Short mmCIF file of C-alpha atoms in Angstrom, two decimals:
data_model
loop_
_atom_site.label_atom_id
_atom_site.label_comp_id
_atom_site.label_asym_id
_atom_site.label_seq_id
_atom_site.Cartn_x
_atom_site.Cartn_y
_atom_site.Cartn_z
CA MET A 24 -11.06 -4.24 8.32
CA PRO A 25 -13.78 -6.12 10.18
CA ALA A 26 -13.35 -6.47 13.89
CA GLY A 27 -13.03 -10.22 13.75
CA ALA A 28 -10.23 -12.72 13.60
CA GLY A 29 -8.69 -10.95 10.63
CA ALA A 30 -8.38 -7.76 12.68
CA PHE A 31 -5.63 -9.43 14.71
CA GLY A 32 -3.64 -10.76 11.75
CA PRO A 33 0.13 -10.43 11.41
CA GLY A 34 1.29 -6.83 11.13
CA THR A 35 -1.95 -5.25 12.35
CA LEU A 36 -2.02 -2.54 14.98
CA ALA A 37 -4.49 -4.54 17.06
CA ARG A 38 -2.14 -7.52 17.16
CA ARG A 39 0.81 -5.37 18.20
CA LEU A 40 -1.22 -3.74 20.97
CA VAL A 41 -2.43 -7.09 22.31
CA VAL A 42 1.11 -8.50 22.23
CA ARG A 43 2.55 -5.48 24.03
CA VAL A 44 -0.15 -5.38 26.70
CA THR A 45 0.25 -9.11 27.27
CA ALA A 46 4.02 -8.75 27.49
CA MET A 47 3.65 -5.96 30.06
CA VAL A 48 1.22 -8.04 32.13
CA ALA A 49 3.52 -11.06 31.92
CA LEU A 50 6.50 -8.95 33.00
CA ALA A 51 4.51 -7.49 35.89
CA ALA A 52 3.40 -10.98 36.92
CA VAL A 53 6.99 -12.26 36.86
CA LEU A 54 8.30 -9.32 38.88
CA LEU A 55 5.46 -9.56 41.38
CA SER A 56 5.98 -13.31 41.72
CA ALA A 57 9.71 -12.84 42.25
CA ALA A 58 9.10 -10.17 44.88
CA THR A 59 6.53 -12.37 46.64
CA PHE A 60 8.92 -15.33 46.54
CA LEU A 61 11.78 -13.36 48.07
CA ALA A 62 9.57 -11.77 50.74
CA THR A 63 8.01 -15.12 51.66
CA ARG A 64 11.37 -16.84 51.83
CA GLN A 65 12.72 -14.08 54.06
CA LEU A 66 9.72 -14.41 56.40
CA LEU A 67 9.97 -18.20 56.55
CA VAL A 68 13.72 -18.15 57.12
CA ARG A 69 13.22 -15.52 59.82
CA GLU A 70 10.67 -17.77 61.52
CA VAL A 71 13.15 -20.67 61.41
CA GLY A 72 15.72 -18.27 62.83
CA ARG A 73 13.46 -17.56 65.81
CA GLN A 74 13.06 -21.30 66.32
CA LEU A 75 16.85 -21.63 66.09
CA ASP A 76 17.23 -19.00 68.80
CA THR A 77 14.84 -21.01 70.99
CA VAL A 78 16.76 -24.23 70.31
CA THR A 79 20.05 -22.52 71.04
CA GLY A 80 18.62 -21.21 74.28
CA ARG A 81 17.64 -24.72 75.26
CA VAL A 82 20.97 -26.23 74.32
CA ARG A 83 22.94 -23.39 75.81
CA PHE A 84 22.23 -23.48 79.56
CA PRO A 85 22.53 -20.36 81.63
CA GLY A 86 26.10 -19.87 82.60
CA SER A 87 29.19 -20.62 80.66
CA GLY A 88 29.14 -24.44 80.61
CA TYR A 89 27.35 -26.70 78.22
CA GLY A 90 25.20 -28.62 80.72
CA ASP A 91 26.56 -30.98 83.27
CA PRO A 92 29.85 -32.78 82.67
CA GLY A 93 29.27 -35.76 80.40
CA ARG A 94 25.99 -34.43 78.93
CA GLY A 95 26.35 -34.05 75.16
CA PRO A 96 23.93 -33.36 72.37
CA ASP A 97 22.32 -36.76 72.71
CA THR A 98 20.76 -35.96 76.03
CA THR A 99 20.24 -32.28 75.26
CA LEU A 100 18.43 -32.77 71.86
CA LEU A 101 16.00 -35.20 73.45
CA ARG A 102 14.50 -32.49 75.54
CA PRO A 103 10.73 -32.11 75.02
CA GLY A 104 9.67 -29.57 72.34
CA GLN A 105 12.85 -29.76 70.28
CA PRO A 106 12.01 -29.73 66.48
CA VAL A 107 12.63 -32.90 64.50
CA GLY A 108 15.80 -32.61 62.47
CA THR A 109 17.62 -30.38 64.93
CA LEU A 110 21.34 -31.02 64.93
CA ALA A 111 24.21 -30.02 67.19
CA VAL A 112 27.97 -30.45 66.91
CA ILE A 113 30.41 -29.90 69.83
CA PHE A 114 34.06 -29.15 69.20
CA ASN A 115 36.69 -29.10 71.93
CA GLY A 116 38.68 -26.01 72.62
CA ASP A 117 41.52 -27.35 70.47
CA GLY A 118 39.12 -27.83 67.52
CA SER A 119 38.73 -31.60 67.82
CA LEU A 120 35.28 -33.18 67.58
CA LYS A 121 33.71 -34.01 70.89
CA ASP A 122 30.22 -35.09 69.88
CA SER A 123 27.51 -34.66 67.22
CA GLY A 124 23.91 -35.67 66.72
CA ARG A 125 20.63 -35.04 64.88
CA LEU A 126 17.14 -35.62 66.25
CA VAL A 127 15.12 -37.98 64.03
CA GLU A 128 11.62 -39.41 64.35
CA SER A 129 10.84 -43.10 63.87
CA ARG A 130 7.34 -44.48 63.31
CA ALA A 131 6.29 -48.04 64.09
CA ASN A 132 2.90 -49.59 64.96
CA ASN A 133 1.13 -46.22 64.72
CA SER A 134 3.48 -44.80 67.31
CA SER A 135 6.44 -42.53 66.97
CA SER A 136 9.72 -42.35 68.84
CA PHE A 137 12.59 -39.91 68.74
CA ASN A 138 16.21 -40.92 68.40
CA VAL A 139 19.52 -39.16 67.96
CA GLU A 140 21.73 -40.23 65.07
CA ARG A 141 25.32 -39.28 64.49
CA LEU A 142 26.16 -36.86 61.71
CA PRO A 143 28.17 -37.97 58.67
CA ALA A 144 31.78 -36.80 58.50
CA SER A 145 31.12 -34.68 55.38
CA ALA A 146 28.43 -32.75 57.26
CA ILE A 147 30.71 -32.28 60.27
CA ASP A 148 33.46 -30.94 58.00
CA ARG A 149 31.02 -28.41 56.58
CA LEU A 150 29.82 -27.38 60.05
CA ASP A 151 33.42 -26.98 61.18
CA ASP A 152 33.60 -23.98 58.85
CA VAL A 153 30.74 -22.19 60.62
CA LYS A 154 31.96 -19.23 62.62
CA ALA A 155 31.18 -19.40 66.33
CA ASN A 156 30.03 -15.78 66.58
CA GLY A 157 26.28 -16.34 67.03
CA ALA A 158 25.43 -15.28 63.46
CA GLU A 159 22.96 -17.32 61.46
CA GLU A 160 23.82 -18.65 58.01
CA THR A 161 22.49 -21.16 55.50
CA ALA A 162 24.58 -24.27 54.93
CA ALA A 163 24.09 -27.12 52.47
CA LEU A 164 25.04 -30.29 54.36
CA PRO A 165 25.87 -33.35 52.24
CA GLY A 166 23.26 -36.04 52.76
CA LEU A 167 21.11 -33.83 55.02
CA GLY A 168 19.99 -30.91 52.83
CA GLN A 169 19.84 -27.23 53.65
CA TYR A 170 20.10 -26.04 57.25
CA LEU A 171 20.02 -22.76 59.06
CA VAL A 172 22.96 -22.99 61.48
CA SER A 173 24.43 -20.85 64.21
CA GLY A 174 27.65 -21.31 66.21
CA PHE A 175 28.72 -20.02 69.60
CA GLU A 176 31.59 -20.51 72.07
CA VAL A 177 31.53 -21.83 75.60
CA ARG A 178 34.19 -20.43 77.96
CA ASP A 179 34.96 -21.09 81.60
CA THR A 180 35.05 -18.46 84.32
CA ASN A 181 38.61 -17.62 83.36
CA GLY A 182 37.63 -16.91 79.76
CA THR A 183 39.33 -19.98 78.44
CA LEU A 184 37.64 -21.55 75.39
CA VAL A 185 36.14 -24.83 76.47
CA GLN A 186 33.86 -25.78 73.59
CA SER A 187 32.49 -24.54 70.27
CA ILE A 188 28.90 -25.57 69.55
CA VAL A 189 27.08 -25.42 66.20
CA VAL A 190 23.28 -25.81 66.26
CA GLY A 191 21.09 -26.05 63.14
CA LEU A 192 17.48 -26.45 62.02
CA PRO A 193 16.41 -27.97 58.67
CA LEU A 194 15.04 -25.74 55.88
CA GLU A 195 13.32 -28.61 54.10
CA GLU A 196 9.85 -27.46 55.11
CA VAL A 197 10.69 -23.92 54.05
CA ASN A 198 11.90 -25.11 50.64
CA HIS A 199 8.79 -27.26 50.24
CA GLN A 200 6.55 -24.30 50.94
CA LEU A 201 8.53 -22.14 48.54
CA ILE A 202 8.17 -24.76 45.80
CA GLN A 203 4.41 -24.78 46.36
CA LEU A 204 4.44 -20.99 46.27
CA VAL A 205 6.33 -21.00 42.95
CA GLY A 206 3.82 -23.44 41.46
CA LEU A 207 0.91 -21.33 42.65
CA GLU A 208 2.53 -18.18 41.29
CA ALA A 209 3.13 -19.89 37.91
CA VAL A 210 -0.55 -20.87 37.70
CA LEU A 211 -1.68 -17.38 38.71
CA ALA A 212 0.73 -15.76 36.25
CA ALA A 213 -0.56 -17.99 33.43
CA LEU A 214 -4.14 -17.11 34.32
CA ALA A 215 -3.20 -13.42 34.43
CA VAL A 216 -1.58 -13.64 30.98
CA MET A 217 -4.61 -15.44 29.52
CA ALA A 218 -6.92 -12.90 31.10
CA ALA A 219 -4.73 -10.11 29.70
CA VAL A 220 -4.94 -11.61 26.21
CA ALA A 221 -8.73 -11.95 26.37
CA GLY A 222 -9.24 -8.58 27.99
CA SER A 223 -6.83 -6.70 25.76
CA ARG A 224 -8.38 -8.23 22.63
CA THR A 225 -11.80 -7.03 23.73
CA VAL A 226 -10.57 -3.57 24.72
CA VAL A 227 -8.43 -3.16 21.59
CA ARG A 228 -11.26 -4.34 19.33
CA ARG A 229 -13.66 -1.84 20.83
CA SER A 230 -11.09 0.94 20.90
CA LEU A 231 -10.19 0.44 17.24
CA ARG A 232 -13.75 0.39 15.96
CA PRO A 233 -13.66 4.12 15.04
CA LEU A 234 -10.34 3.61 13.24
CA ASN A 235 -11.78 0.60 11.40
CA ARG A 236 -14.75 2.70 10.32
CA VAL A 237 -12.39 5.38 9.01
CA ALA A 238 -10.42 2.69 7.16
CA ALA A 239 -13.65 1.25 5.71
CA THR A 240 -14.60 4.70 4.43
CA ALA A 241 -11.16 5.12 2.86
CA GLN A 242 -11.43 1.69 1.23
CA GLN A 243 -14.87 2.53 -0.12
CA VAL A 244 -13.56 5.77 -1.63
CA SER A 245 -10.55 3.97 -3.11
CA GLN A 246 -12.89 1.72 -5.10
CA LEU A 247 -14.70 4.61 -6.77
CA PRO A 248 -13.84 5.24 -10.45
CA LEU A 249 -12.14 8.62 -10.23
CA ASP A 250 -10.30 8.60 -13.55
CA ARG A 251 -13.00 10.30 -15.60
CA GLY A 252 -16.62 11.30 -15.72
CA GLU A 253 -18.71 12.94 -13.06
CA VAL A 254 -17.83 11.59 -9.63
CA ALA A 255 -20.00 12.06 -6.54
CA LEU A 256 -18.04 11.59 -3.31
CA ALA A 257 -21.01 11.23 -1.01
CA VAL A 258 -19.04 9.02 1.39
CA ARG A 259 -17.73 10.72 4.52
CA VAL A 260 -16.43 9.66 7.90
CA PRO A 261 -19.35 9.77 10.41
CA PRO A 262 -19.38 12.82 12.70
CA GLU A 263 -18.81 10.69 15.81
CA ASP A 264 -15.57 9.45 14.25
CA ALA A 265 -14.44 12.94 13.23
CA ASP A 266 -14.29 14.47 16.70
CA PRO A 267 -11.00 16.43 16.93
CA THR A 268 -10.71 15.71 20.66
CA SER A 269 -9.39 12.20 19.94
CA GLU A 270 -6.54 10.95 17.79
CA VAL A 271 -8.84 8.88 15.55
CA GLY A 272 -11.25 11.82 15.36
CA ARG A 273 -8.48 14.06 14.05
CA VAL A 274 -7.69 11.47 11.40
CA GLY A 275 -11.36 11.27 10.43
CA GLN A 276 -11.65 15.06 10.31
CA ALA A 277 -8.54 15.34 8.13
CA PHE A 278 -9.88 12.59 5.85
CA ASN A 279 -13.20 14.39 5.43
CA HIS A 280 -11.34 17.60 4.64
CA MET A 281 -9.27 15.75 2.06
CA LEU A 282 -12.42 14.27 0.49
CA ASN A 283 -13.91 17.74 0.23
CA ASN A 284 -10.80 18.97 -1.58
CA VAL A 285 -10.82 15.93 -3.87
CA GLU A 286 -14.50 16.41 -4.63
CA ASP A 287 -13.89 20.06 -5.53
CA ALA A 288 -10.95 19.08 -7.73
CA LEU A 289 -13.00 16.37 -9.47
CA ALA A 290 -15.84 18.80 -10.04
CA ALA A 291 -13.42 21.31 -11.56
CA ARG A 292 -11.90 18.57 -13.73
CA GLN A 293 -15.36 17.43 -14.84
CA ALA A 294 -16.31 20.98 -15.73
CA SER A 295 -13.11 21.37 -17.72
CA GLU A 296 -13.66 18.05 -19.50
CA THR A 297 -17.24 19.03 -20.28
CA LYS A 298 -16.05 22.29 -21.83
CA VAL A 299 -13.44 20.45 -23.90
CA ARG A 300 -16.00 17.89 -25.10
CA GLN A 301 -18.43 20.62 -25.94
CA PHE A 302 -15.73 22.50 -27.82
CA VAL A 303 -14.73 19.37 -29.75
CA ALA A 304 -18.34 18.61 -30.56
CA ASP A 305 -19.07 22.19 -31.64
CA ALA A 306 -15.84 22.48 -33.62
CA SER A 307 -16.44 19.14 -35.34
CA HIS A 308 -19.99 20.11 -36.17
CA GLU A 309 -18.92 23.49 -37.53
CA LEU A 310 -16.09 21.96 -39.60
CA ARG A 311 -18.36 19.54 -41.42
CA ASN A 312 -19.82 22.12 -43.78
CA PRO A 313 -16.52 23.81 -44.77
CA LEU A 314 -14.91 20.42 -45.34
CA ALA A 315 -17.86 19.27 -47.43
CA ALA A 316 -17.54 22.45 -49.51
CA ILE A 317 -13.78 21.91 -49.97
CA ARG A 318 -14.37 18.33 -51.07
CA GLY A 319 -17.12 19.44 -53.44
CA TYR A 320 -14.98 22.11 -55.11
CA ALA A 321 -12.05 19.71 -55.31
CA GLU A 322 -14.23 17.10 -56.99
CA LEU A 323 -15.45 19.71 -59.52
CA THR A 324 -11.90 20.18 -60.71
CA ARG A 325 -11.71 16.55 -61.83
CA ARG A 326 -13.32 17.52 -65.20
CA GLU A 327 -10.60 20.03 -65.96
CA ARG A 328 -7.54 18.30 -64.47
CA SER A 329 -6.50 17.10 -67.90
CA SER A 330 -6.02 20.74 -68.94
CA MET A 331 -4.14 21.62 -65.74
CA SER A 332 -0.46 21.42 -65.28
CA GLU A 333 0.85 18.25 -63.68
CA ASN A 334 1.67 20.00 -60.37
CA ALA A 335 -1.74 21.70 -60.19
CA ALA A 336 -3.57 18.43 -60.87
CA PHE A 337 -1.51 16.63 -58.21
CA ALA A 338 -2.15 19.42 -55.71
CA MET A 339 -5.92 19.29 -56.28
CA SER A 340 -5.96 15.50 -55.86
CA ARG A 341 -4.10 15.87 -52.59
CA VAL A 342 -6.54 18.59 -51.46
CA GLU A 343 -9.43 16.26 -52.21
CA ALA A 344 -7.79 13.31 -50.38
CA GLU A 345 -6.87 15.32 -47.31
CA ALA A 346 -10.30 16.96 -47.20
CA GLU A 347 -11.82 13.49 -47.25
CA ARG A 348 -9.49 12.31 -44.46
CA MET A 349 -10.28 15.40 -42.38
CA SER A 350 -13.99 14.72 -42.87
CA TYR A 351 -13.56 11.25 -41.46
CA LEU A 352 -11.48 12.66 -38.60
CA VAL A 353 -14.16 15.23 -37.78
CA GLU A 354 -16.85 12.54 -37.85
CA ASP A 355 -14.81 10.35 -35.48
CA LEU A 356 -14.17 13.25 -33.11
CA LEU A 357 -17.84 14.15 -33.13
CA LEU A 358 -18.77 10.53 -32.40
CA LEU A 359 -16.31 10.33 -29.48
CA ALA A 360 -17.61 13.62 -28.08
CA ARG A 361 -21.17 12.29 -28.22
CA LEU A 362 -20.15 9.03 -26.56
CA ASP A 363 -18.30 10.93 -23.82
CA SER A 364 -21.29 13.15 -23.10
CA GLY A 365 -23.65 10.17 -22.86
CA PRO A 366 -24.23 7.45 -25.44
CA ASN A 367 -27.47 7.66 -27.36
CA LEU A 368 -27.88 4.03 -28.40
CA ASP A 369 -30.71 2.27 -30.17
CA VAL A 370 -30.55 -0.82 -27.98
CA ALA A 371 -32.18 -4.03 -29.16
CA PRO A 372 -31.25 -7.71 -29.55
CA VAL A 373 -28.59 -7.96 -32.27
CA ASP A 374 -27.43 -11.08 -34.07
CA LEU A 375 -23.65 -10.76 -33.74
CA SER A 376 -23.09 -13.52 -36.27
CA GLU A 377 -24.82 -11.43 -38.93
CA VAL A 378 -22.90 -8.31 -37.87
CA VAL A 379 -19.55 -10.10 -38.14
CA ILE A 380 -20.45 -11.65 -41.53
CA ASN A 381 -21.34 -8.26 -43.00
CA ALA A 382 -18.27 -6.52 -41.55
CA LEU A 383 -15.96 -9.28 -42.80
CA SER A 384 -17.49 -9.09 -46.29
CA ASP A 385 -16.78 -5.34 -46.37
CA ALA A 386 -13.24 -5.89 -45.13
CA ARG A 387 -12.61 -8.58 -47.76
CA ALA A 388 -13.71 -6.17 -50.47
CA ALA A 389 -11.46 -3.42 -49.09
CA GLY A 390 -8.45 -5.72 -48.58
CA PRO A 391 -8.38 -8.48 -51.20
CA ASP A 392 -4.65 -9.04 -50.57
CA HIS A 393 -5.35 -10.41 -47.07
CA VAL A 394 -6.58 -13.89 -46.14
CA TRP A 395 -9.93 -13.58 -44.37
CA GLN A 396 -11.41 -16.31 -42.19
CA LEU A 397 -14.70 -16.62 -40.30
CA ASP A 398 -15.51 -18.85 -37.32
CA LEU A 399 -19.16 -18.83 -36.20
CA PRO A 400 -21.20 -21.16 -33.97
CA PRO A 401 -24.06 -23.12 -35.52
CA GLU A 402 -26.68 -21.12 -33.64
CA PRO A 403 -27.06 -17.33 -33.81
CA VAL A 404 -25.46 -15.39 -30.98
CA VAL A 405 -27.71 -12.53 -29.89
CA ALA A 406 -26.29 -9.63 -27.90
CA LEU A 407 -27.95 -6.56 -26.46
CA GLY A 408 -26.86 -3.37 -28.19
CA ASP A 409 -26.99 -0.94 -31.08
CA ARG A 410 -26.66 -2.78 -34.39
CA TYR A 411 -24.99 0.12 -36.21
CA ARG A 412 -22.49 0.82 -33.41
CA LEU A 413 -21.61 -2.86 -32.98
CA HIS A 414 -21.05 -3.13 -36.71
CA GLN A 415 -18.76 -0.13 -36.41
CA VAL A 416 -16.80 -1.89 -33.63
CA VAL A 417 -16.18 -5.02 -35.72
CA ALA A 418 -15.47 -2.99 -38.84
CA ASN A 419 -12.90 -0.85 -37.01
CA LEU A 420 -11.13 -3.92 -35.62
CA LEU A 421 -10.99 -5.53 -39.06
CA ALA A 422 -9.84 -2.25 -40.64
CA ASN A 423 -7.13 -1.97 -37.99
CA ALA A 424 -5.89 -5.46 -38.81
CA ARG A 425 -5.99 -4.76 -42.55
CA THR A 426 -4.31 -1.36 -42.21
CA HIS A 427 -1.44 -2.38 -39.97
CA THR A 428 -0.49 -5.74 -41.47
CA PRO A 429 1.23 -6.54 -44.77
CA PRO A 430 -0.54 -8.26 -47.70
CA GLY A 431 -0.99 -11.99 -47.24
CA THR A 432 -1.67 -11.69 -43.51
CA ARG A 433 -4.36 -14.02 -42.22
CA VAL A 434 -7.18 -12.18 -40.39
CA SER A 435 -9.96 -14.13 -38.69
CA ALA A 436 -13.12 -13.13 -36.84
CA SER A 437 -15.04 -15.40 -34.47
CA VAL A 438 -18.13 -15.27 -32.29
CA ALA A 439 -18.68 -17.36 -29.15
CA VAL A 440 -20.70 -17.49 -25.95
CA ALA A 441 -19.01 -17.46 -22.53
CA GLY A 442 -21.51 -17.80 -19.70
CA THR A 443 -23.79 -14.77 -19.77
CA ASP A 444 -21.58 -12.88 -22.25
CA THR A 445 -20.86 -12.92 -25.93
CA VAL A 446 -17.28 -12.82 -27.15
CA VAL A 447 -16.18 -11.40 -30.51
CA THR A 448 -12.51 -12.04 -31.33
CA VAL A 449 -10.50 -10.54 -34.20
CA THR A 450 -7.03 -12.03 -34.68
CA ASP A 451 -4.30 -11.54 -37.23
CA SER A 452 -0.90 -13.10 -37.93
CA GLY A 453 0.83 -9.76 -38.43
CA PRO A 454 4.00 -8.41 -36.80
CA GLY A 455 2.23 -7.59 -33.53
CA ILE A 456 1.94 -4.49 -31.36
CA PRO A 457 4.96 -3.22 -29.41
CA GLU A 458 4.70 -4.23 -25.76
CA ASP A 459 5.29 -0.69 -24.50
CA ILE A 460 2.11 0.65 -26.13
CA GLN A 461 -0.23 -2.31 -25.64
CA ASN A 462 -1.59 -0.79 -22.43
CA ARG A 463 -2.54 2.45 -24.23
CA VAL A 464 -3.53 1.13 -27.63
CA PHE A 465 -7.16 2.19 -27.01
CA GLU A 466 -6.18 5.77 -26.25
CA ARG A 467 -6.90 8.42 -28.83
CA PHE A 468 -4.31 9.05 -31.55
CA THR A 469 -2.17 6.12 -30.42
CA ARG A 470 -0.21 4.74 -33.37
CA ALA A 471 2.09 1.76 -33.77
CA GLU A 472 3.67 2.28 -37.18
CA VAL A 473 7.06 1.20 -35.85
CA SER A 474 6.23 -2.48 -36.13
CA ARG A 475 2.71 -2.69 -37.56
CA VAL A 476 3.14 -2.06 -41.27
CA ARG A 477 0.57 0.19 -42.94
CA THR A 478 -0.70 -0.69 -46.39
CA PRO A 479 -0.14 1.83 -49.18
CA GLY A 480 -3.85 2.53 -49.40
CA ALA A 481 -4.01 3.30 -45.72
CA GLN A 482 -1.39 6.02 -45.99
CA THR A 483 -3.82 8.20 -47.93
CA GLY A 484 -7.03 6.63 -46.70
CA ARG A 485 -9.33 7.28 -43.82
CA SER A 486 -7.08 6.16 -40.93
CA THR A 487 -7.31 8.80 -38.21
CA GLY A 488 -5.76 7.08 -35.18
CA LEU A 489 -9.18 7.05 -33.49
CA GLY A 490 -10.49 3.68 -34.62
CA LEU A 491 -9.57 1.71 -31.51
CA ALA A 492 -10.57 4.61 -29.26
CA ILE A 493 -14.04 4.48 -30.86
CA VAL A 494 -14.11 0.71 -30.31
CA ALA A 495 -13.35 1.14 -26.61
CA ALA A 496 -15.90 3.95 -26.21
CA VAL A 497 -18.70 2.06 -27.97
CA VAL A 498 -18.02 -1.16 -26.08
CA GLU A 499 -17.94 0.72 -22.77
CA ALA A 500 -21.25 2.37 -23.68
CA HIS A 501 -22.67 -1.17 -24.06
CA HIS A 502 -21.30 -2.07 -20.59
CA GLY A 503 -18.86 -4.48 -22.15
CA SER A 504 -15.09 -4.73 -22.25
CA VAL A 505 -12.35 -4.94 -24.87
CA ALA A 506 -8.83 -6.27 -24.43
CA VAL A 507 -5.81 -6.93 -26.59
CA SER A 508 -2.97 -9.44 -26.45
CA SER A 509 -0.17 -9.32 -28.97
CA ARG A 510 3.09 -10.95 -29.87
CA PRO A 511 4.89 -11.29 -33.20
CA GLY A 512 2.73 -13.49 -35.39
CA HIS A 513 -0.42 -13.26 -33.28
CA THR A 514 -2.55 -10.27 -32.26
CA ALA A 515 -6.01 -10.75 -30.77
CA PHE A 516 -8.67 -8.18 -29.90
CA VAL A 517 -11.41 -9.63 -27.65
CA VAL A 518 -14.74 -7.82 -27.24
CA THR A 519 -17.09 -9.00 -24.48
CA LEU A 520 -20.77 -7.95 -24.54
CA PRO A 521 -23.80 -9.03 -22.47
CA LEU A 522 -26.12 -11.63 -23.96
CA ALA A 523 -29.61 -10.46 -24.82
CA THR A 524 -31.08 -13.15 -22.54
CA ALA A 525 -28.76 -12.35 -19.62
CA THR A 526 -29.62 -9.97 -16.84
CA GLY A 527 -27.20 -7.16 -17.52
CA PRO A 528 -26.87 -3.45 -16.72
CA THR A 529 -29.72 -1.17 -17.63
CA LEU A 530 -29.06 0.52 -20.98
CA ASN A 531 -30.84 3.30 -22.83
CA ARG A 532 -33.59 1.22 -24.39
CA PRO A 533 -36.03 2.68 -26.97
CA SER A 534 -39.02 1.38 -25.03
CA THR A 535 -38.09 3.38 -21.93
CA ALA A 536 -36.70 6.61 -23.29
CA GLY A 537 -37.72 6.67 -26.91
CA VAL A 538 -34.12 6.82 -28.01
CA ALA A 539 -33.66 7.20 -31.76
#
């Protein structure tokens, strides 16, 4: 897979790595931001606590009394240096409210003044719950916001409780700073996540390059035709990607080892196939003479069959017929063996229209009970190939239609041009080919007698079960293709061959190799 946008598609390892790294960075950013927030808040609240201690020290004069008699928070909070927003509440010894106030700043005519305003009753009720033990606590005062408050008791020389005082400082500035800190942390976390995405994509792309090269090698090998013929597996994982010290290197090394085993197995299979082809070719060649002799002796007995017994005459006729069928079978096997070992074609421009006309005329003479039709274009269609072999292809297709369809079946042959190819189509209106064997109808000795009816003449004729296999082999030797589609009432064989004027694959041409 290329190391581009497609490398990070859904389900890819690169995408999962980027997502996981980004998630880890995002989690780390969130945890770090939370820790920073809590630490900063603790520091700021501690600083306000120190200010509160200073304020308490100013409000709480040395000794046990709260200032001079008659001096309440109004006069005390107006002392110089007291923070704006400082509040104080004085309760009598019996718990009743004595006085309360909060220092506020007023601005007018570019000048500021400080005043003391009374606290609302709801705030006083909340402050009444503060314990007068000197401990600091955070209190949310209705209408005033959050405050850090501390309470203490004032006793006379006899230890009698005279007053309870609650002093507080606002946390508004602290909260404002914390909100700014949260916003800054959110921006930094977003930048960190975006940087993690960009950085992890770059790192993952570079880290997965060796794995992508191994995958490209595997894909290249998977596209090689390994089903038959001599196969050269020259593709290997590069040595730098087959270093066993890394995980990807171990994969590359194992893949190269597997390719070596596959190459050895393919070479052994090719050697075995070559021996089989050679045996078939040699056996077919050696059987031609004995079969010709058997046919000749069987034909000699025709003069004396009238004097033979009925069983002897029938037996000799069957010997002659089977010898003839075996001769055709041997010829077909020999042809297939030659095509497998390397086609020896006399390649030249061939008028397919003429080839189809001649083949259809022969088929009409062999099967007069069928309805034969011809569909040709007005201009000749010239293909590149061997005239004799192409005639054999069309003749085999027509013979297949004649052999496997009942009398009265309509069989048609047509020639057309499709782009840079020629198309020869043979169709019939017979019972069709069973669906379960359509994908192997071009294999050798494949038969479909279950639904494709054979004519009486074909039962003792030259049908060998190799006709369509020869068609496929010859067409493949011409770098063409053949396909079949069939249903009851319509069967079509389509042969595609390169045009003589088209730039096609290089064939064995007489001008280059002197092929006969």
